[in-house]
Amino acid sequence: MPSQTLAQKLLAAASGRAAVAVGEIVTCRVDLAMFHDSSGPRRLKPMLESLGTGIWDRDKVVLVMDHYVPEADDESRKIVRIARDWAAEQALPHVYDSVGICHVVVPEHGHIRPGMLCVGGDSHSPTGGAFGAYMFGVGSTEMLGVVASGEIWIQVPQTLMMQWDGALAPGVTAKDMMLHMIGRFGMNGGRYQAVEFCGDAVRALSMQERMTLSNMSAEIGSQVGLVAPDDTTAAYLAQAGVDEPIDVARWQSDADAQAERYRFDAGTLAPHVAAPHSPANSRPIAEYEATPMQVAYIGACTGAKLEDLRAAASVLRGRRIAPGMSLMVAPASLRDQRQADSEGVMAALVDAGATLLPNSCGACSGYGGSIPEGANVIASTARNFQGRMGARTAQVYLASPYTVAAAAVAGHLIDPREMLQ
């Protein structure tokens, strides 16, 4: 049998074949379909009704209310009501309402496991690739086909192997790794192929940090962002309630599989910041002047998980945010917020002057929070496109939670490692 990358092995399994070749189009069985209040029922319900068909397997559907909650206006109330009513009407067994962002909530409940093929009604669905699953985002029409049939066709992608050697320095994170790669390759550098993250520095990452890598593979333009599973994966899933054995050995790229290979030295990586209005405008923080900031936002699926909150607290503990600075914190899930609260992390953030926001997509998608027009904003989100956070004249900079917290204290861009010494 020919050597196969992890992406090829996953698609071969999903299509019932022993092996697949790059460029082939294969029809795959879907193991999980995830959508949220914005992408799901309000679009799927009328289309399913017009087709006169139902859901192929309710147990393989997960619905998360995270974009328009808490409802702040009539339009939001309408969208969320449609989702809730449809979930009740369909008797969906996996519904998560107002408890966090889909890309965090779905994995923390053990829904994504190595070897699965999953689709999500959101562009950051590649997050699932951190678990050795082939997961990618689809639009409403493709999701309709999946929900009705349980299948989807995929062209087998080439793999771009991103190997990170060495070890990250304290205060440097997966977010910095991604901003460095996006800055180097651009937002179309992945060419809608498969990116696999590997090497000692990737293996040393926690699952939540790996999720940040896979999530932001969308920003490099790939279809999926994969990390091969290992003992760290199995331990996370066991804690999430998964009691089935995890076949770690099966879901690894063959050493001689054909792939484009790139190598990076994690030990020399510095904190990165992406300037407005693209994640590709990324460079080391030392190349920036002390640019003043008025708003700091710790939120989103890439910047407000438990470990992100801990990172921010390590900078903010015993300090106060700068005069005139607004710091908003929207924990990515209720579960992570509760754990952070039990550790004193949330108290450290609030004591420093943070305003606590609900567990939702919030200001990342321009909903919730308050981003003033014309403000300089530093955010732990994945994107800084003009107007994405609501205010079209805001200048949004992207960074890790360490860097966001440090800027909140200093009132300007600063290397967070100066506050960790």
Short mmCIF file of C-alpha atoms in Angstrom, two decimals:
data_model
loop_
_atom_site.label_atom_id
_atom_site.label_comp_id
_atom_site.label_asym_id
_atom_site.label_seq_id
_atom_site.Cartn_x
_atom_site.Cartn_y
_atom_site.Cartn_z
CA MET A 1 0.00 0.00 0.00
CA PRO A 2 1.37 3.47 -0.84
CA SER A 3 2.55 5.72 1.95
CA GLN A 4 -0.19 8.05 3.19
CA THR A 5 -0.38 11.31 5.09
CA LEU A 6 -2.75 11.63 8.04
CA ALA A 7 -5.17 13.54 5.80
CA GLN A 8 -5.15 10.71 3.27
CA LYS A 9 -5.66 8.06 5.96
CA LEU A 10 -8.65 9.93 7.36
CA LEU A 11 -10.29 10.33 3.96
CA ALA A 12 -9.56 6.73 3.02
CA ALA A 13 -11.29 5.53 6.17
CA ALA A 14 -14.27 7.85 5.63
CA SER A 15 -14.69 6.64 2.04
CA GLY A 16 -14.27 2.95 2.87
CA ARG A 17 -11.00 2.53 1.00
CA ALA A 18 -7.53 1.28 1.91
CA ALA A 19 -5.77 4.32 0.41
CA VAL A 20 -6.49 7.46 -1.59
CA ALA A 21 -4.36 9.58 -3.92
CA VAL A 22 -3.96 13.37 -3.91
CA GLY A 23 -6.42 14.92 -6.35
CA GLU A 24 -8.96 12.08 -6.23
CA ILE A 25 -12.56 12.97 -5.44
CA VAL A 26 -14.05 10.65 -2.84
CA THR A 27 -17.48 10.39 -1.24
CA CYS A 28 -17.13 10.30 2.54
CA ARG A 29 -19.42 9.28 5.36
CA VAL A 30 -19.80 12.08 7.91
CA ASP A 31 -19.37 11.23 11.59
CA LEU A 32 -20.42 14.62 12.99
CA ALA A 33 -22.17 17.75 11.71
CA MET A 34 -21.89 20.83 13.90
CA PHE A 35 -23.64 24.16 13.40
CA HIS A 36 -24.66 27.15 15.50
CA ASP A 37 -27.53 29.58 15.84
CA SER A 38 -26.20 31.79 13.05
CA SER A 39 -25.32 29.14 10.48
CA GLY A 40 -27.85 26.42 11.29
CA PRO A 41 -31.60 26.14 11.78
CA ARG A 42 -32.66 29.48 10.34
CA ARG A 43 -31.13 28.38 7.03
CA LEU A 44 -31.43 24.57 7.21
CA LYS A 45 -35.03 24.35 8.42
CA PRO A 46 -36.71 25.89 5.34
CA MET A 47 -34.40 24.03 2.94
CA LEU A 48 -35.05 20.66 4.58
CA GLU A 49 -38.78 21.35 4.50
CA SER A 50 -38.69 22.27 0.81
CA LEU A 51 -36.88 19.00 0.08
CA GLY A 52 -39.33 17.05 2.21
CA THR A 53 -36.52 15.27 4.01
CA GLY A 54 -35.26 15.03 7.57
CA ILE A 55 -31.96 14.60 9.42
CA TRP A 56 -29.99 11.49 8.49
CA ASP A 57 -28.86 10.77 12.07
CA ARG A 58 -29.81 13.06 14.97
CA ASP A 59 -27.13 11.58 17.21
CA LYS A 60 -24.46 12.86 14.81
CA VAL A 61 -25.69 16.46 14.88
CA VAL A 62 -24.53 19.03 17.43
CA LEU A 63 -26.17 22.46 17.74
CA VAL A 64 -24.57 25.28 19.72
CA MET A 65 -26.14 28.65 20.54
CA ASP A 66 -23.12 30.96 20.73
CA HIS A 67 -23.32 33.81 18.20
CA TYR A 68 -26.52 35.70 19.05
CA VAL A 69 -26.64 35.02 22.78
CA PRO A 70 -27.44 36.62 25.07
CA GLU A 71 -30.14 38.09 22.82
CA ALA A 72 -29.89 41.88 22.76
CA ASP A 73 -32.48 42.84 20.12
CA ASP A 74 -35.49 41.54 18.23
CA GLU A 75 -33.45 40.11 15.36
CA SER A 76 -31.26 38.15 17.77
CA ARG A 77 -34.28 36.88 19.69
CA LYS A 78 -35.83 35.69 16.41
CA ILE A 79 -32.70 33.85 15.28
CA VAL A 80 -32.18 32.12 18.63
CA ARG A 81 -35.87 31.25 18.96
CA ILE A 82 -35.81 29.53 15.55
CA ALA A 83 -32.80 27.47 16.69
CA ARG A 84 -34.35 26.51 20.02
CA ASP A 85 -37.72 25.65 18.53
CA TRP A 86 -36.17 23.55 15.77
CA ALA A 87 -33.95 21.71 18.25
CA ALA A 88 -37.02 20.83 20.32
CA GLU A 89 -39.06 19.88 17.24
CA GLN A 90 -36.28 17.58 15.98
CA ALA A 91 -35.55 16.23 19.48
CA LEU A 92 -31.84 16.84 18.98
CA PRO A 93 -29.88 15.10 21.75
CA HIS A 94 -26.78 17.34 21.59
CA VAL A 95 -27.71 20.99 22.11
CA TYR A 96 -25.51 23.49 23.98
CA ASP A 97 -27.27 26.76 24.68
CA SER A 98 -25.35 29.81 25.92
CA VAL A 99 -22.52 27.85 27.53
CA GLY A 100 -19.71 28.85 25.23
CA ILE A 101 -18.28 28.95 21.72
CA CYS A 102 -18.93 25.93 19.51
CA HIS A 103 -15.24 25.27 18.71
CA VAL A 104 -14.51 24.92 22.43
CA VAL A 105 -17.77 23.44 23.74
CA VAL A 106 -17.98 20.59 21.22
CA PRO A 107 -14.48 19.18 21.96
CA GLU A 108 -14.81 19.61 25.72
CA HIS A 109 -17.86 17.32 25.63
CA GLY A 110 -15.91 14.60 23.79
CA HIS A 111 -17.70 14.84 20.46
CA ILE A 112 -14.53 14.93 18.31
CA ARG A 113 -12.15 11.98 18.34
CA PRO A 114 -9.24 10.71 16.22
CA GLY A 115 -10.26 9.10 12.95
CA MET A 116 -13.54 10.98 12.53
CA LEU A 117 -14.68 13.02 9.56
CA CYS A 118 -16.62 16.08 10.68
CA VAL A 119 -18.09 19.19 9.10
CA GLY A 120 -19.03 22.46 10.74
CA GLY A 121 -21.17 25.38 9.69
CA ASP A 122 -18.43 27.85 10.57
CA SER A 123 -15.12 28.77 8.98
CA HIS A 124 -13.15 27.96 12.14
CA SER A 125 -14.37 24.35 12.19
CA PRO A 126 -10.83 23.10 11.41
CA THR A 127 -10.36 23.34 15.20
CA GLY A 128 -11.38 19.68 15.29
CA GLY A 129 -8.18 18.76 13.47
CA ALA A 130 -6.31 19.16 16.75
CA PHE A 131 -7.80 15.79 17.71
CA GLY A 132 -6.63 13.93 14.62
CA ALA A 133 -10.04 14.30 12.98
CA TYR A 134 -10.67 15.60 9.46
CA MET A 135 -12.90 18.60 10.18
CA PHE A 136 -13.60 21.59 7.98
CA GLY A 137 -16.15 24.33 7.45
CA VAL A 138 -18.98 24.22 4.90
CA GLY A 139 -21.67 26.63 3.77
CA SER A 140 -25.42 26.17 4.19
CA THR A 141 -25.96 24.36 0.88
CA GLU A 142 -23.23 21.80 1.57
CA MET A 143 -24.51 21.41 5.13
CA LEU A 144 -27.98 20.71 3.74
CA GLY A 145 -26.56 17.83 1.72
CA VAL A 146 -24.74 16.46 4.76
CA VAL A 147 -27.74 16.73 7.09
CA ALA A 148 -30.01 15.05 4.53
CA SER A 149 -27.66 12.29 3.38
CA GLY A 150 -24.84 11.90 5.89
CA GLU A 151 -22.28 12.14 3.09
CA ILE A 152 -20.07 14.71 1.38
CA TRP A 153 -17.56 14.55 -1.47
CA ILE A 154 -14.02 15.80 -0.93
CA GLN A 155 -11.04 16.18 -3.22
CA VAL A 156 -8.06 14.58 -1.52
CA PRO A 157 -5.68 17.45 -0.62
CA GLN A 158 -1.95 17.75 -0.71
CA THR A 159 -0.39 18.06 2.75
CA LEU A 160 1.78 20.96 3.88
CA MET A 161 3.81 19.67 6.84
CA MET A 162 4.68 22.44 9.32
CA GLN A 163 7.39 21.05 11.60
CA TRP A 164 8.27 23.04 14.72
CA ASP A 165 11.53 21.97 16.35
CA GLY A 166 12.81 22.95 19.79
CA ALA A 167 10.73 24.48 22.59
CA LEU A 168 8.76 27.69 22.98
CA ALA A 169 10.08 30.25 25.47
CA PRO A 170 7.88 31.30 28.40
CA GLY A 171 5.32 33.87 27.25
CA VAL A 172 5.30 32.54 23.67
CA THR A 173 2.27 30.55 22.54
CA ALA A 174 0.53 28.67 19.76
CA LYS A 175 -1.07 31.98 18.78
CA ASP A 176 2.41 33.39 18.12
CA MET A 177 3.27 30.30 16.07
CA MET A 178 0.20 30.84 13.91
CA LEU A 179 0.73 34.57 13.49
CA HIS A 180 4.30 33.84 12.40
CA MET A 181 3.15 31.27 9.81
CA ILE A 182 0.33 33.49 8.50
CA GLY A 183 2.77 36.38 8.22
CA ARG A 184 5.17 34.19 6.25
CA PHE A 185 2.75 32.37 3.93
CA GLY A 186 -0.15 34.82 3.73
CA MET A 187 -3.87 34.15 4.03
CA ASN A 188 -3.89 31.92 0.95
CA GLY A 189 -0.67 30.10 1.78
CA GLY A 190 -2.52 26.88 2.57
CA ARG A 191 -4.12 26.85 -0.90
CA TYR A 192 -7.16 25.04 0.55
CA GLN A 193 -5.01 21.96 1.10
CA ALA A 194 -4.29 20.06 4.33
CA VAL A 195 -1.86 21.54 6.84
CA GLU A 196 -0.38 19.21 9.45
CA PHE A 197 1.45 20.64 12.46
CA CYS A 198 4.21 18.42 13.86
CA GLY A 199 7.55 18.42 15.63
CA ASP A 200 8.69 18.53 19.25
CA ALA A 201 7.22 21.97 19.95
CA VAL A 202 3.78 20.87 18.73
CA ARG A 203 3.92 17.65 20.73
CA ALA A 204 4.71 19.70 23.84
CA LEU A 205 1.53 21.76 23.43
CA SER A 206 -1.61 21.11 25.46
CA MET A 207 -4.81 20.25 23.62
CA GLN A 208 -6.16 23.77 24.01
CA GLU A 209 -3.02 25.20 22.45
CA ARG A 210 -3.21 22.66 19.62
CA MET A 211 -6.82 23.75 19.09
CA THR A 212 -5.54 27.29 18.49
CA LEU A 213 -3.18 26.00 15.79
CA SER A 214 -5.89 24.02 14.03
CA ASN A 215 -8.47 26.79 14.41
CA MET A 216 -6.27 29.40 12.77
CA SER A 217 -5.31 27.11 9.90
CA ALA A 218 -8.39 28.79 8.40
CA GLU A 219 -6.42 32.06 8.42
CA ILE A 220 -3.66 30.49 6.37
CA GLY A 221 -6.20 29.34 3.81
CA SER A 222 -6.09 25.57 4.34
CA GLN A 223 -9.07 23.23 4.38
CA VAL A 224 -7.98 21.38 7.50
CA GLY A 225 -5.33 21.87 10.18
CA LEU A 226 -4.27 18.52 11.61
CA VAL A 227 -2.30 17.40 14.64
CA ALA A 228 -1.70 13.65 14.92
CA PRO A 229 -3.10 12.23 18.18
CA ASP A 230 -0.91 11.07 21.06
CA ASP A 231 -1.13 10.45 24.79
CA THR A 232 -2.04 14.12 25.36
CA THR A 233 -5.05 13.66 23.08
CA ALA A 234 -6.14 10.48 24.81
CA ALA A 235 -5.83 12.07 28.26
CA TYR A 236 -7.93 15.07 27.23
CA LEU A 237 -10.65 12.85 25.77
CA ALA A 238 -10.71 10.64 28.85
CA GLN A 239 -11.29 13.74 30.96
CA ALA A 240 -14.05 14.75 28.51
CA GLY A 241 -15.83 11.46 29.20
CA VAL A 242 -14.70 9.40 26.22
CA ASP A 243 -14.27 5.84 27.43
CA GLU A 244 -13.59 4.14 24.09
CA PRO A 245 -9.97 3.22 23.29
CA ILE A 246 -8.07 5.73 21.15
CA ASP A 247 -6.05 4.14 18.33
CA VAL A 248 -3.20 6.64 18.41
CA ALA A 249 -0.85 4.56 16.25
CA ARG A 250 -3.25 4.32 13.31
CA TRP A 251 -3.70 8.06 12.83
CA GLN A 252 -0.13 9.12 12.03
CA SER A 253 1.35 10.25 8.74
CA ASP A 254 3.74 7.71 7.27
CA ALA A 255 7.30 8.99 7.59
CA ASP A 256 7.90 8.80 3.82
CA ALA A 257 4.49 10.16 2.76
CA GLN A 258 4.57 12.81 0.05
CA ALA A 259 4.16 16.31 1.50
CA GLU A 260 5.50 19.84 1.22
CA ARG A 261 7.70 20.24 4.28
CA TYR A 262 8.61 23.39 6.18
CA ARG A 263 10.67 23.68 9.38
CA PHE A 264 10.62 26.29 12.12
CA ASP A 265 12.69 26.88 15.25
CA ALA A 266 10.33 27.36 18.19
CA GLY A 267 13.18 28.46 20.44
CA THR A 268 13.80 31.64 18.43
CA LEU A 269 10.13 32.62 18.12
CA ALA A 270 9.12 35.90 19.75
CA PRO A 271 5.62 37.15 20.58
CA HIS A 272 3.93 38.32 17.38
CA VAL A 273 1.33 40.99 16.66
CA ALA A 274 -0.77 41.33 13.50
CA ALA A 275 -1.54 44.92 12.55
CA PRO A 276 -4.82 46.07 10.97
CA HIS A 277 -6.58 44.84 8.90
CA SER A 278 -5.30 41.31 8.27
CA PRO A 279 -3.77 38.43 10.26
CA ALA A 280 -1.11 38.36 7.54
CA ASN A 281 0.18 41.77 8.71
CA SER A 282 2.11 39.92 11.39
CA ARG A 283 5.61 40.51 12.69
CA PRO A 284 7.56 40.21 15.97
CA ILE A 285 6.53 42.68 18.64
CA ALA A 286 10.03 44.16 18.75
CA GLU A 287 9.37 45.61 15.29
CA TYR A 288 6.50 47.73 16.64
CA GLU A 289 6.77 51.07 18.38
CA ALA A 290 4.91 51.52 21.68
CA THR A 291 1.62 51.94 19.81
CA PRO A 292 -1.06 53.24 22.21
CA MET A 293 -4.14 51.08 22.85
CA GLN A 294 -7.53 52.04 24.22
CA VAL A 295 -9.26 48.64 24.27
CA ALA A 296 -8.00 45.15 25.13
CA TYR A 297 -10.20 42.14 24.39
CA ILE A 298 -9.54 38.64 25.73
CA GLY A 299 -12.14 36.48 24.04
CA ALA A 300 -12.92 34.11 21.15
CA CYS A 301 -12.14 30.48 20.41
CA THR A 302 -8.44 31.31 19.94
CA GLY A 303 -7.95 33.50 22.99
CA ALA A 304 -10.19 32.84 25.98
CA LYS A 305 -9.93 29.14 26.78
CA LEU A 306 -8.82 28.12 30.26
CA GLU A 307 -5.12 28.26 29.43
CA ASP A 308 -5.56 31.64 27.72
CA LEU A 309 -7.24 33.02 30.85
CA ARG A 310 -4.41 31.63 32.97
CA ALA A 311 -1.85 33.30 30.68
CA ALA A 312 -3.58 36.67 30.96
CA ALA A 313 -3.83 36.32 34.74
CA SER A 314 -0.10 35.61 35.01
CA VAL A 315 0.49 39.11 33.61
CA LEU A 316 -2.39 40.91 35.33
CA ARG A 317 -2.11 39.43 38.83
CA GLY A 318 -1.19 42.21 41.26
CA ARG A 319 -1.39 44.87 38.53
CA ARG A 320 -4.04 47.32 37.27
CA ILE A 321 -4.89 48.21 33.71
CA ALA A 322 -3.66 51.60 32.49
CA PRO A 323 -5.84 54.69 33.06
CA GLY A 324 -8.32 55.12 30.21
CA MET A 325 -7.88 51.51 29.11
CA SER A 326 -10.89 49.19 28.73
CA LEU A 327 -10.24 45.46 29.24
CA MET A 328 -13.03 43.05 28.31
CA VAL A 329 -12.89 39.31 29.04
CA ALA A 330 -15.33 36.84 27.47
CA PRO A 331 -14.38 33.29 28.58
CA ALA A 332 -14.76 30.83 25.70
CA SER A 333 -16.85 28.38 27.72
CA LEU A 334 -18.75 28.29 30.97
CA ARG A 335 -16.81 25.18 31.98
CA ASP A 336 -13.48 26.95 31.51
CA GLN A 337 -14.76 30.03 33.34
CA ARG A 338 -15.81 27.95 36.34
CA GLN A 339 -12.44 26.22 36.48
CA ALA A 340 -10.66 29.56 36.16
CA ASP A 341 -12.84 30.94 38.93
CA SER A 342 -11.92 28.04 41.23
CA GLU A 343 -8.22 28.73 40.59
CA GLY A 344 -8.49 32.44 41.37
CA VAL A 345 -7.79 33.31 37.73
CA MET A 346 -11.06 35.19 37.22
CA ALA A 347 -10.50 37.17 40.42
CA ALA A 348 -7.06 38.24 39.17
CA LEU A 349 -8.60 39.49 35.92
CA VAL A 350 -11.45 41.36 37.59
CA ASP A 351 -9.17 42.83 40.28
CA ALA A 352 -6.96 44.21 37.51
CA GLY A 353 -9.96 46.09 36.09
CA ALA A 354 -11.45 43.65 33.57
CA THR A 355 -15.13 43.72 32.63
CA LEU A 356 -16.55 40.20 32.42
CA LEU A 357 -18.72 39.36 29.39
CA PRO A 358 -20.91 36.29 28.60
CA ASN A 359 -19.60 32.97 27.25
CA SER A 360 -20.23 33.64 23.58
CA CYS A 361 -18.59 34.74 20.35
CA GLY A 362 -19.33 38.30 21.47
CA ALA A 363 -17.24 41.15 20.13
CA CYS A 364 -15.12 38.79 18.00
CA SER A 365 -18.02 38.63 15.53
CA GLY A 366 -19.17 42.18 16.18
CA TYR A 367 -21.81 41.22 18.69
CA GLY A 368 -21.56 42.02 22.41
CA GLY A 369 -19.00 44.16 24.15
CA SER A 370 -18.38 47.74 23.11
CA ILE A 371 -15.67 48.58 20.57
CA PRO A 372 -15.63 52.37 20.05
CA GLU A 373 -15.20 53.83 16.59
CA GLY A 374 -11.65 54.99 16.00
CA ALA A 375 -10.17 53.04 18.91
CA ASN A 376 -6.93 51.08 18.81
CA VAL A 377 -7.87 47.56 19.94
CA ILE A 378 -5.61 44.65 20.85
CA ALA A 379 -7.48 41.35 20.80
CA SER A 380 -6.85 37.64 21.27
CA THR A 381 -9.26 36.86 18.41
CA ALA A 382 -8.37 35.12 15.14
CA ARG A 383 -9.27 37.89 12.69
CA ASN A 384 -8.90 41.64 12.49
CA PHE A 385 -10.69 42.45 9.24
CA GLN A 386 -12.08 45.96 9.03
CA GLY A 387 -15.43 46.15 10.80
CA ARG A 388 -15.40 42.54 12.03
CA MET A 389 -15.62 43.64 15.68
CA GLY A 390 -18.44 46.05 14.85
CA ALA A 391 -16.69 49.41 14.59
CA ARG A 392 -15.46 50.02 11.03
CA THR A 393 -12.96 52.70 12.03
CA ALA A 394 -11.42 50.69 14.87
CA GLN A 395 -7.83 49.59 14.34
CA VAL A 396 -7.63 45.99 15.58
CA TYR A 397 -4.32 44.28 16.40
CA LEU A 398 -4.13 40.53 17.02
CA ALA A 399 -1.93 38.93 19.66
CA SER A 400 -1.72 36.21 22.30
CA PRO A 401 -3.48 36.59 25.67
CA TYR A 402 -0.08 37.34 27.25
CA THR A 403 0.47 40.24 24.86
CA VAL A 404 -3.10 41.53 25.15
CA ALA A 405 -2.88 41.56 28.95
CA ALA A 406 0.51 43.29 28.89
CA ALA A 407 -0.84 46.00 26.59
CA ALA A 408 -3.79 46.49 28.93
CA VAL A 409 -1.39 47.20 31.78
CA ALA A 410 1.04 49.37 29.81
CA GLY A 411 -1.56 51.14 27.68
CA HIS A 412 0.48 50.36 24.57
CA LEU A 413 2.09 47.47 22.70
CA ILE A 414 4.82 45.87 24.78
CA ASP A 415 6.63 42.54 24.91
CA PRO A 416 4.74 40.56 27.58
CA ARG A 417 7.93 38.82 28.66
CA GLU A 418 8.95 42.05 30.36
CA MET A 419 6.09 41.48 32.80
CA LEU A 420 6.78 37.79 33.31
CA GLN A 421 10.38 38.18 34.51
#
